[in-house]
Structures are given as C-alpha cells and as structure tokens.
Amino acid sequence: MKSAGSGKPAKAAAAAKSGKPAKAAAAAKSGKPAKAAATLKPGKPAKAAATLKPGKPESHLAMVRRARRINRELAEIYPYAHPELDFRNPFELLVATVLSAQTTDLRVNQTTPALFAAYPTPEDMAAAVPEELEELIRPTGFFRAKAKSLIGLSASIRDNFGGEVPGRLADLVTLPGVGRKTANVVLGNAFGVPGITVDTHFGRLVRRWKWTEQEDPEKVEAEIAAIFPKSEWTMLSHRVVFHGRRICHARRPACGACPIAPLCPSYGEGETDPEKARKLLKYEMGGQPGQRLSPPPDYPGRPAPALGAG
C-alpha cells in the first residue's frame, strides 16, 4: 500500500501536539465524551439490523457491507479511539512505537517520560551511550536490540533527513528497526497520512470477522485496504485494536457483552453469558485504568499510573 496525503506541516504539528489522529471523531473535536455512558454499558447489540444466517455462504459484496457496518458500529462504541502511546511529536511516536514491540503500550508509556527527558531529540539519542540508553528502556524488554535500533534510526534522521522524522513511507522504512507497521502508525497519527496498522490485535479480529484469511501482515493490509475508503484507514485501525483489547480478546472473547455480536460470524467462540462476559471487559470498559498516562481529553476512563505507582 502506498502512502497518500500531503503530510503538510500544519497537519503534522496539530497531530503531534494533540497526540490524536489527524482525522479524529467528531466527539473528540468537541471535547465532549459523547456516548461515553452508553459505551461503558456493553451487553446489548447496538443497532444491528440483521443477524448473520449460519450455513448460508456469504458473498464478497455482503462481506464488504458487513465489514463497513462493523466499522460504523465501532465508531459509535469508541468515539474516543486513539493511539495508545503517549507522544508529543513525530520523533516521540516513532521511538515509542519501536519500543512497543513484544511489550504493552502501558509499559512503554511508563518508560518514555524518563527516556525523552534524557534524549529529547534525534541528535541527543544518536549520541547516547548505549549502556545508559539500555538501562532506561530495560522495562520494555529486548532492550539491547531496541537501543541499537533507536541509536541507528536517530543517527539516520540526523544525517539523512535534517533532524526531522520523514513523512513518507518509503523514507520511514529505511530507518533501522522501522518496518511497515511502525511507519503506518507514525504516518497516520503524526502526519495525517492514512494507513492501516496490522498488529496482532488487528490481524486476529479481521480474520475472526472473516474479512480476510491472510496471515501475512502485508497481505492483510492490502485486502482490508480494498474494503474501506482510504479516509477510514487510520481510525479503522484504532477502532479494531480498541475492540480487540477491551472485548474481543484472543483466548476468551467477551461475546455476551459485545455490541457487534449480531454481525460477527465467530460469535460463540468466547463467553456468551452476559454477566460472565462483562467481567472479562478491560480498560475503561471494565472500569480499569487505560494504557496512557496522558490520554486525550475525551477519553472516558482513568489515566494509567506512572511506573512504580501501582
């Protein structure tokens, strides 16, 4: 998938300052946690016009219509969907995304305040003493490999891009430790360039919903991109990941508390009893803290605690 959009500085600055996707929902623009109360009470299907008919093959057109219906429903359930990594500019988002491999966004968010206080710019991080950088990012795991990538990508940004994170996919993937997934996260959330982020949650849910049978992330990205208009790609990624982290879990989905259950061909793989399913809900859906220490103003849940705070 080729990146699209202008990557205009004005959009980049606004997105970086807010830590929100450039095309956030209307609720986020108003600052009102619209539908927050309804969102926190899952358990009944939200406006599902028709249920799936088991045993009847679904045409490609019907699948596309169902997929787009699910996206619309998710937009109502999570009007506050956002990237769950704390960042203030494209460089911080890039570094946080690299650190998020094989760990949680929460652990990254708890680690980056001290990291960015020590190394606020690519020039600073490029000049870091490896052992000192490793110690700061140790909580995220694989800290030696990640430190090597961070120093390498910072040096490349300093030497090849004038000290500024590039806003093109082709440039981003040349940076050490940066693949297509990381590039799409940065493009979509720091530059307003639409992109589909295929992480483990996204891939798992789109296969569970029968939007694709592909396992390879690039093939998944291509097939999902063909279903939705480009303007939806970034927010679709956030909504799907939000749903996967809160309701549609890998091992035990909360099917009985899922508002899009009537549109799901895999309903029944998890707990179907509504009361038992509600106990499986996570983050703001389950009354627990979120993953960001500094969530957007419209987030209806509680901020995550700082490292060592509990």
PDB file of C-alpha atoms in Angstrom, residues 26 53 82 100 116 125 137 141 191 206 232 247-248 286 308 310:
ATOM      1  CA  ALA A  26     -16.430  14.473  15.884  1.00  0.00           C
ATOM      2  CA  LYS A  53     -27.570 -16.568   8.783  1.00  0.00           C
ATOM      3  CA  HIS A  82      -6.871   6.991  19.650  1.00  0.00           C
ATOM      4  CA  SER A 100       6.239  -1.290  21.843  1.00  0.00           C
ATOM      5  CA  PHE A 116      12.564  11.651  26.493  1.00  0.00           C
ATOM      6  CA  MET A 125      19.577   9.949  21.114  1.00  0.00           C
ATOM      7  CA  ILE A 137      14.439   1.196  28.248  1.00  0.00           C
ATOM      8  CA  GLY A 141      12.282  -5.929  27.134  1.00  0.00           C
ATOM      9  CA  PHE A 191       1.318  13.283   9.755  1.00  0.00           C
ATOM     10  CA  VAL A 206     -10.213  -9.189  10.855  1.00  0.00           C
ATOM     11  CA  GLU A 232     -11.081   5.444   7.130  1.00  0.00           C
ATOM     12  CA  ILE A 247     -13.858  -7.018  24.389  1.00  0.00           C
ATOM     13  CA  CYS A 248     -12.753  -9.399  21.635  1.00  0.00           C
ATOM     14  CA  GLY A 286     -14.205  -2.754  32.762  1.00  0.00           C
ATOM     15  CA  GLY A 308       6.159   2.206  40.197  1.00  0.00           C
ATOM     16  CA  GLY A 310       0.929   0.652  41.404  1.00  0.00           C
TER      17      GLY A 310
END
